Amino acid sequence: MADDDIDLDALPDDELVTQMHDDLYDGLKDEVTAGVDILLGRGWTPYRVLTEALVEGMRIVGVDFRDGILFVPEVLLSANAMKAGMAILKPLLAQTGAPKTGKMVIGTVKGDIHDIGKNLVAMMMEGAGFEVVDLGVNTDVDRYLAAIDEHQPDILGMSALLTTTMPYMKVVIEALKTKGIRDRIVVLVGGAPLNEEFSLSVGADAYCRDAAVAVETAKAFMARRSNQMAAG
Ligand code: B1M
């Protein structure tokens, strides 16, 4: 270890988490993954590591990106470090052993390449027992429709992080209506610039503020659906 290297193992939890926020900010992938491993080794749940160390770190990056302190190349490094940390947590969050609760197709809409939030939603949904088909980023209406045809999901999830791409959600929902399948599928939308009012205006079933809300909302819709089926 070089003289100025920090011994992450020696830091108490709160200082380690702060250090991880700094490392995420600086795009230091190896340090971020080491921090994730250490916290897990100390008995932190994967969800707590995700929210307190990674998501909070990315929130700080977002603030400085907005304020012109960080630029795209730096934010890309942060995003890569975040993804490396998430890759460790993904199998742990998915280890539920629960019977499959339902199926979701999810993608970031056309013109938009932000995928961290969408990946997080996919991870948490899998952890809650949903089967998830992830279409990736820059998803056009034809790819959504083809995936719905192929996989017959209960839920369609769409993510958008740009004010310029969020209106595309309406294009997809209108296409579902045109095909006559809108009523067969629950449409959940999310992404930082969205809100409840927007989701209603494009004809979605619900807006999900974060991944935890997405899981709760999806479960609530599935419960409602099985009650309706039971009622005949
Ligand atoms: Co971009 N970017 N970016 N960016 N970027 C934002 C979104 C921005 C708000 C930054 C800013 O200016 N403050 C701004 C948008 C402004 C606007 O539209 N009003 C912006 C911009 C302008 C741009 C570019 C145009 C910059 C440029 O090129 N000049 C460009 C666009 C590229 C494109 O998409 N065509 C761009 C590029 C990039 C990077 C490639 C560098 C990188 C993305 C890397 C990647 O994703 N692989 C990036 C990043 C990282 C960000 C910020 C900093 C962080 C986004 C993030 O990952 N957040 C972001 C700032 C911000 O959001 N404050 C910003 C962490 C993540 C956990 O949160 O994505 O909100 P979030 O997801 C949450 C919830 O929203 C919700 O649950 C998630 C988990 O809790 N959710 C869903 C999300 N999707 C859901 C779907 C659901 C349910 C819930 O379905 C059911």
Tab-separated table of C-alpha atoms and ligand atoms in Angstrom:
chain	number	residue	atom	x	y	z
A	1	MET	CA	0.000	0.000	0.000
A	2	ALA	CA	1.352	3.472	-0.904
A	3	ASP	CA	1.797	5.976	1.940
A	4	ASP	CA	-1.207	8.063	0.916
A	5	ASP	CA	-3.508	5.067	0.354
A	6	ILE	CA	-6.348	4.754	2.811
A	7	ASP	CA	-6.802	1.468	4.609
A	8	LEU	CA	-10.543	1.022	4.042
A	9	ASP	CA	-10.660	-1.954	6.391
A	10	ALA	CA	-9.481	0.207	9.264
A	11	LEU	CA	-12.273	2.794	8.898
A	12	PRO	CA	-15.380	2.638	11.078
A	13	ASP	CA	-18.641	2.214	9.131
A	14	ASP	CA	-19.620	5.882	8.908
A	15	GLU	CA	-16.168	6.989	7.714
A	16	LEU	CA	-16.004	4.096	5.275
A	17	VAL	CA	-19.335	5.106	3.759
A	18	THR	CA	-18.164	8.724	3.423
A	19	GLN	CA	-14.942	7.476	1.842
A	20	MET	CA	-16.988	5.375	-0.582
A	21	HIS	CA	-18.967	8.459	-1.586
A	22	ASP	CA	-15.635	10.177	-2.334
A	23	ASP	CA	-14.346	7.145	-4.237
A	24	LEU	CA	-17.539	6.954	-6.279
A	25	TYR	CA	-17.206	10.671	-7.002
A	26	ASP	CA	-13.622	10.071	-8.172
A	27	GLY	CA	-14.675	7.040	-10.234
A	28	LEU	CA	-12.414	4.653	-8.310
A	29	LYS	CA	-13.994	1.335	-9.186
A	30	ASP	CA	-11.632	-0.934	-7.213
A	31	GLU	CA	-12.034	1.122	-4.054
A	32	VAL	CA	-15.823	1.171	-4.382
A	33	THR	CA	-16.020	-2.602	-4.832
A	34	ALA	CA	-13.627	-3.097	-1.911
A	35	GLY	CA	-15.885	-0.911	0.237
A	36	VAL	CA	-18.954	-2.916	-0.771
A	37	ASP	CA	-17.200	-6.156	0.198
A	38	ILE	CA	-16.109	-4.738	3.543
A	39	LEU	CA	-19.589	-3.520	4.481
A	40	LEU	CA	-21.120	-6.856	3.499
A	41	GLY	CA	-18.436	-8.591	5.556
A	42	ARG	CA	-19.465	-6.449	8.527
A	43	GLY	CA	-23.012	-7.737	8.246
A	44	TRP	CA	-24.649	-4.874	6.345
A	45	THR	CA	-27.598	-6.015	4.241
A	46	PRO	CA	-27.131	-5.674	0.464
A	47	TYR	CA	-30.026	-3.199	0.396
A	48	ARG	CA	-28.395	-0.966	3.004
A	49	VAL	CA	-25.078	-0.981	1.150
A	50	LEU	CA	-26.923	-0.132	-2.048
A	51	THR	CA	-28.906	2.779	-0.662
A	52	GLU	CA	-26.522	4.325	1.871
A	53	ALA	CA	-23.184	3.818	0.119
A	54	LEU	CA	-23.924	3.671	-3.622
A	55	VAL	CA	-27.182	5.507	-4.337
A	56	GLU	CA	-26.342	8.323	-1.936
A	57	GLY	CA	-22.881	8.615	-3.518
A	58	MET	CA	-24.444	8.898	-6.957
A	59	ARG	CA	-26.844	11.554	-5.684
A	60	ILE	CA	-23.843	13.693	-4.717
A	61	VAL	CA	-22.326	13.161	-8.177
A	62	GLY	CA	-25.638	14.269	-9.705
A	63	VAL	CA	-25.646	17.533	-7.775
A	64	ASP	CA	-22.159	18.491	-8.967
A	65	PHE	CA	-22.958	17.401	-12.534
A	66	ARG	CA	-25.964	19.714	-12.458
A	67	ASP	CA	-23.872	22.546	-11.089
A	68	GLY	CA	-21.213	22.194	-13.778
A	69	ILE	CA	-18.510	20.994	-11.366
A	70	LEU	CA	-18.368	17.506	-12.903
A	71	PHE	CA	-18.552	16.734	-16.625
A	72	VAL	CA	-19.634	13.747	-18.703
A	73	PRO	CA	-16.273	11.871	-18.728
A	74	GLU	CA	-16.003	12.097	-14.935
A	75	VAL	CA	-19.626	11.108	-14.428
A	76	LEU	CA	-19.095	8.111	-16.717
A	77	LEU	CA	-16.286	6.921	-14.440
A	78	SER	CA	-18.553	7.351	-11.423
A	79	ALA	CA	-21.288	5.424	-13.220
A	80	ASN	CA	-18.851	2.584	-13.975
A	81	ALA	CA	-17.754	2.439	-10.348
A	82	MET	CA	-21.406	2.388	-9.286
A	83	LYS	CA	-22.150	-0.453	-11.700
A	84	ALA	CA	-19.196	-2.471	-10.391
A	85	GLY	CA	-20.562	-2.118	-6.863
A	86	MET	CA	-24.056	-3.042	-8.030
A	87	ALA	CA	-22.706	-6.152	-9.776
A	88	ILE	CA	-21.584	-7.516	-6.397
A	89	LEU	CA	-24.972	-6.800	-4.833
A	90	LYS	CA	-27.145	-8.074	-7.681
A	91	PRO	CA	-26.932	-11.826	-6.938
A	92	LEU	CA	-27.389	-11.152	-3.225
A	93	LEU	CA	-30.510	-9.066	-3.788
A	94	ALA	CA	-31.897	-11.694	-6.148
A	95	GLN	CA	-31.364	-14.537	-3.647
A	96	THR	CA	-34.880	-14.676	-2.389
A	97	GLY	CA	-35.966	-18.212	-3.130
A	98	ALA	CA	-39.496	-16.799	-3.368
A	99	PRO	CA	-41.836	-18.189	-6.008
A	100	LYS	CA	-42.058	-15.973	-9.077
A	101	THR	CA	-44.471	-13.155	-8.349
A	102	GLY	CA	-44.956	-11.911	-11.888
A	103	LYS	CA	-43.105	-10.859	-15.008
A	104	MET	CA	-41.822	-7.429	-15.999
A	105	VAL	CA	-40.348	-6.058	-19.200
A	106	ILE	CA	-38.310	-2.923	-18.570
A	107	GLY	CA	-36.227	-0.540	-20.655
A	108	THR	CA	-34.924	3.008	-20.812
A	109	VAL	CA	-36.785	4.868	-23.547
A	110	LYS	CA	-35.525	5.861	-26.969
A	111	GLY	CA	-32.877	8.586	-27.027
A	112	ASP	CA	-31.860	7.959	-23.441
A	113	ILE	CA	-28.806	5.988	-22.337
A	114	HIS	CA	-29.105	6.403	-18.557
A	115	ASP	CA	-29.394	2.935	-17.094
A	116	ILE	CA	-28.268	2.943	-13.469
A	117	GLY	CA	-31.735	3.615	-12.061
A	118	LYS	CA	-33.372	1.169	-14.452
A	119	ASN	CA	-30.816	-1.512	-13.528
A	120	LEU	CA	-31.514	-0.880	-9.873
A	121	VAL	CA	-35.234	-1.303	-10.399
A	122	ALA	CA	-34.584	-4.543	-12.325
A	123	MET	CA	-32.363	-5.832	-9.511
A	124	MET	CA	-34.867	-5.012	-6.801
A	125	MET	CA	-37.742	-6.512	-8.768
A	126	GLU	CA	-35.788	-9.742	-9.213
A	127	GLY	CA	-35.048	-9.680	-5.510
A	128	ALA	CA	-38.776	-9.439	-4.858
A	129	GLY	CA	-39.406	-12.564	-6.951
A	130	PHE	CA	-40.322	-11.014	-10.316
A	131	GLU	CA	-38.951	-12.364	-13.560
A	132	VAL	CA	-37.415	-9.389	-15.346
A	133	VAL	CA	-36.688	-8.996	-19.042
A	134	ASP	CA	-34.335	-6.034	-19.397
A	135	LEU	CA	-34.323	-4.399	-22.822
A	136	GLY	CA	-31.432	-2.079	-21.968
A	137	VAL	CA	-31.282	1.546	-23.078
A	138	ASN	CA	-32.495	3.572	-26.063
A	139	THR	CA	-35.540	1.328	-26.464
A	140	ASP	CA	-37.878	2.222	-29.295
A	141	VAL	CA	-41.549	1.392	-29.449
A	142	ASP	CA	-41.041	-1.592	-31.753
A	143	ARG	CA	-38.647	-3.241	-29.292
A	144	TYR	CA	-41.080	-2.724	-26.418
A	145	LEU	CA	-43.926	-4.198	-28.462
A	146	ALA	CA	-41.859	-7.153	-29.683
A	147	ALA	CA	-40.759	-7.954	-26.129
A	148	ILE	CA	-44.335	-7.745	-24.852
A	149	ASP	CA	-45.428	-10.101	-27.643
A	150	GLU	CA	-42.656	-12.541	-26.865
A	151	HIS	CA	-42.685	-12.501	-23.062
A	152	GLN	CA	-46.316	-11.622	-22.224
A	153	PRO	CA	-45.345	-9.669	-19.095
A	154	ASP	CA	-47.734	-8.515	-16.372
A	155	ILE	CA	-45.891	-5.219	-16.092
A	156	LEU	CA	-44.136	-2.844	-18.446
A	157	GLY	CA	-41.552	-0.567	-16.824
A	158	MET	CA	-40.139	2.467	-18.578
A	159	SER	CA	-37.329	4.689	-17.395
A	160	ALA	CA	-36.360	8.188	-18.606
A	161	LEU	CA	-33.821	10.578	-17.116
A	162	LEU	CA	-34.087	13.425	-19.596
A	163	THR	CA	-36.890	15.936	-19.986
A	164	THR	CA	-36.429	15.478	-23.744
A	165	THR	CA	-36.974	11.693	-23.650
A	166	MET	CA	-39.739	11.324	-21.076
A	167	PRO	CA	-42.520	12.239	-23.584
A	168	TYR	CA	-41.595	9.067	-25.491
A	169	MET	CA	-43.409	7.092	-22.821
A	170	LYS	CA	-46.660	8.397	-24.268
A	171	VAL	CA	-45.661	7.111	-27.717
A	172	VAL	CA	-45.274	3.612	-26.270
A	173	ILE	CA	-48.512	3.747	-24.283
A	174	GLU	CA	-50.445	4.989	-27.322
A	175	ALA	CA	-48.998	2.080	-29.327
A	176	LEU	CA	-50.256	-0.336	-26.657
A	177	LYS	CA	-53.713	1.187	-27.027
A	178	THR	CA	-53.595	0.953	-30.813
A	179	LYS	CA	-52.700	-2.735	-30.533
A	180	GLY	CA	-55.575	-3.249	-28.110
A	181	ILE	CA	-53.340	-4.561	-25.327
A	182	ARG	CA	-53.176	-1.558	-22.999
A	183	ASP	CA	-55.655	-3.054	-20.530
A	184	ARG	CA	-53.753	-6.321	-20.291
A	185	ILE	CA	-50.576	-4.758	-18.935
A	186	VAL	CA	-49.705	-2.552	-15.987
A	187	VAL	CA	-47.474	0.346	-17.027
A	188	LEU	CA	-45.110	1.716	-14.388
A	189	VAL	CA	-42.807	4.636	-15.124
A	190	GLY	CA	-39.903	6.232	-13.313
A	191	GLY	CA	-36.855	8.463	-13.589
A	192	ALA	CA	-35.632	11.608	-11.865
A	193	PRO	CA	-37.511	14.226	-13.951
A	194	LEU	CA	-40.899	12.448	-13.764
A	195	ASN	CA	-43.687	12.903	-11.260
A	196	GLU	CA	-47.146	11.589	-10.557
A	197	GLU	CA	-48.854	14.234	-12.663
A	198	PHE	CA	-46.684	13.417	-15.674
A	199	SER	CA	-47.327	9.700	-15.345
A	200	LEU	CA	-51.082	10.272	-15.350
A	201	SER	CA	-50.837	12.656	-18.307
A	202	VAL	CA	-49.143	10.014	-20.472
A	203	GLY	CA	-51.604	7.327	-19.394
A	204	ALA	CA	-49.332	5.207	-17.182
A	205	ASP	CA	-50.781	3.291	-14.225
A	206	ALA	CA	-48.309	4.688	-11.710
A	207	TYR	CA	-45.175	6.728	-11.178
A	208	CYS	CA	-42.474	5.101	-9.044
A	209	ARG	CA	-40.205	7.492	-7.180
A	210	ASP	CA	-37.539	4.875	-6.576
A	211	ALA	CA	-36.794	1.176	-6.871
A	212	ALA	CA	-38.395	0.295	-3.537
A	213	VAL	CA	-41.608	2.072	-4.556
A	214	ALA	CA	-41.493	0.254	-7.908
A	215	VAL	CA	-41.435	-3.089	-6.079
A	216	GLU	CA	-44.262	-2.125	-3.727
A	217	THR	CA	-46.369	-0.750	-6.570
A	218	ALA	CA	-45.789	-3.817	-8.730
A	219	LYS	CA	-46.724	-6.125	-5.855
A	220	ALA	CA	-49.877	-4.117	-5.155
A	221	PHE	CA	-50.973	-4.377	-8.790
A	222	MET	CA	-50.280	-8.120	-8.837
A	223	ALA	CA	-52.295	-8.600	-5.632
A	224	ARG	CA	-55.168	-6.608	-7.092
A	225	ARG	CA	-55.036	-8.692	-10.265
A	226	SER	CA	-55.150	-12.015	-8.407
A	227	ASN	CA	-58.044	-10.762	-6.244
A	228	GLN	CA	-59.949	-9.836	-9.417
A	229	MET	CA	-59.243	-13.284	-10.871
A	230	ALA	CA	-60.358	-14.969	-7.660
A	231	ALA	CA	-63.576	-12.924	-7.736
A	232	GLY	CA	-64.177	-14.330	-11.231
B	1	B1M	CO1	-26.886	12.439	-17.426
B	1	B1M	N1	-28.175	13.826	-17.025
B	1	B1M	N2	-26.690	13.143	-19.236
B	1	B1M	N3	-25.480	11.142	-17.614
B	1	B1M	N4	-26.996	12.162	-15.572
B	1	B1M	C1	-28.851	13.757	-15.728
B	1	B1M	C2	-30.129	12.936	-15.829
B	1	B1M	C3	-29.117	15.286	-15.414
B	1	B1M	C4	-30.321	15.528	-14.496
B	1	B1M	C5	-27.833	15.906	-14.853
B	1	B1M	C6	-27.994	17.377	-14.540
B	1	B1M	O1	-27.852	18.198	-15.391
B	1	B1M	N5	-28.296	17.679	-13.314
B	1	B1M	C7	-29.313	15.872	-16.859
B	1	B1M	C8	-30.741	15.875	-17.380
B	1	B1M	C9	-31.345	17.258	-17.404
B	1	B1M	C10	-32.720	17.232	-17.929
B	1	B1M	O2	-33.096	16.537	-18.822
B	1	B1M	N6	-33.520	18.060	-17.321
B	1	B1M	C11	-28.401	14.972	-17.666
B	1	B1M	C12	-27.884	15.294	-18.946
B	1	B1M	C13	-28.183	16.690	-19.445
B	1	B1M	C14	-27.127	14.394	-19.705
B	1	B1M	C15	-26.557	14.599	-21.105
B	1	B1M	C16	-27.491	15.301	-22.117
B	1	B1M	C17	-25.229	15.369	-20.923
B	1	B1M	C18	-24.510	15.735	-22.185
B	1	B1M	O3	-24.199	14.912	-23.005
B	1	B1M	N7	-24.258	17.009	-22.305
B	1	B1M	C19	-26.238	13.148	-21.552
B	1	B1M	C20	-27.452	12.492	-22.224
B	1	B1M	C21	-27.127	11.155	-22.816
B	1	B1M	C22	-28.383	10.435	-23.297
B	1	B1M	O4	-29.044	9.769	-22.522
B	1	B1M	N8	-28.730	10.597	-24.554
B	1	B1M	C23	-25.973	12.510	-20.217
B	1	B1M	C24	-25.085	11.463	-20.028
B	1	B1M	C25	-24.822	10.886	-18.809
B	1	B1M	C26	-23.725	9.829	-18.582
B	1	B1M	C27	-23.553	8.878	-19.773
B	1	B1M	C28	-22.428	10.555	-18.310
B	1	B1M	C29	-24.196	9.160	-17.248
B	1	B1M	C30	-25.114	7.930	-17.449
B	1	B1M	C31	-24.386	6.635	-17.227
B	1	B1M	C32	-25.338	5.476	-17.135
B	1	B1M	O5	-26.487	5.569	-16.711
B	1	B1M	N9	-24.844	4.348	-17.550
B	1	B1M	C33	-25.069	10.269	-16.654
B	1	B1M	C34	-25.452	10.316	-15.276
B	1	B1M	C35	-24.824	9.271	-14.371
B	1	B1M	C36	-26.363	11.281	-14.780
B	1	B1M	C37	-26.750	11.588	-13.317
B	1	B1M	C38	-25.580	12.335	-12.706
B	1	B1M	C39	-27.077	10.427	-12.418
B	1	B1M	C40	-28.198	9.504	-12.909
B	1	B1M	C41	-28.207	8.295	-12.023
B	1	B1M	O6	-27.647	7.265	-12.376
B	1	B1M	N10	-28.761	8.458	-10.815
B	1	B1M	C42	-28.045	12.484	-13.523
B	1	B1M	C43	-28.280	13.479	-12.409
B	1	B1M	C44	-29.504	13.148	-11.568
B	1	B1M	O7	-30.291	12.289	-11.856
B	1	B1M	N11	-29.658	13.928	-10.531
B	1	B1M	C45	-27.909	12.926	-14.928
B	1	B1M	C46	-28.765	7.406	-9.795
B	1	B1M	C47	-30.005	6.512	-9.974
B	1	B1M	C48	-30.004	5.466	-8.858
B	1	B1M	O8	-31.167	7.314	-9.845
B	1	B1M	O9	-31.676	7.206	-12.325
B	1	B1M	O10	-33.065	8.660	-10.778
B	1	B1M	P1	-32.279	7.432	-10.990
B	1	B1M	O11	-33.217	6.149	-10.731
B	1	B1M	C49	-34.016	6.011	-9.574
B	1	B1M	C50	-35.427	6.618	-9.715
B	1	B1M	O12	-35.499	7.683	-10.622
B	1	B1M	C51	-36.295	5.448	-10.062
B	1	B1M	O13	-35.683	4.386	-9.346
B	1	B1M	C52	-34.268	4.520	-9.454
B	1	B1M	C53	-33.627	3.843	-8.279
B	1	B1M	O14	-34.086	4.290	-7.044
B	1	B1M	N12	-36.421	5.004	-11.465
B	1	B1M	C54	-37.429	4.176	-11.834
B	1	B1M	C55	-35.645	5.201	-12.542
B	1	B1M	N13	-36.104	4.549	-13.582
B	1	B1M	C56	-37.216	3.887	-13.196
B	1	B1M	C57	-38.077	3.048	-13.905
B	1	B1M	C58	-39.150	2.507	-13.215
B	1	B1M	C59	-39.368	2.799	-11.862
B	1	B1M	C60	-38.516	3.631	-11.142
B	1	B1M	O15	-39.941	1.704	-13.923
B	1	B1M	C61	-40.916	1.017	-13.286
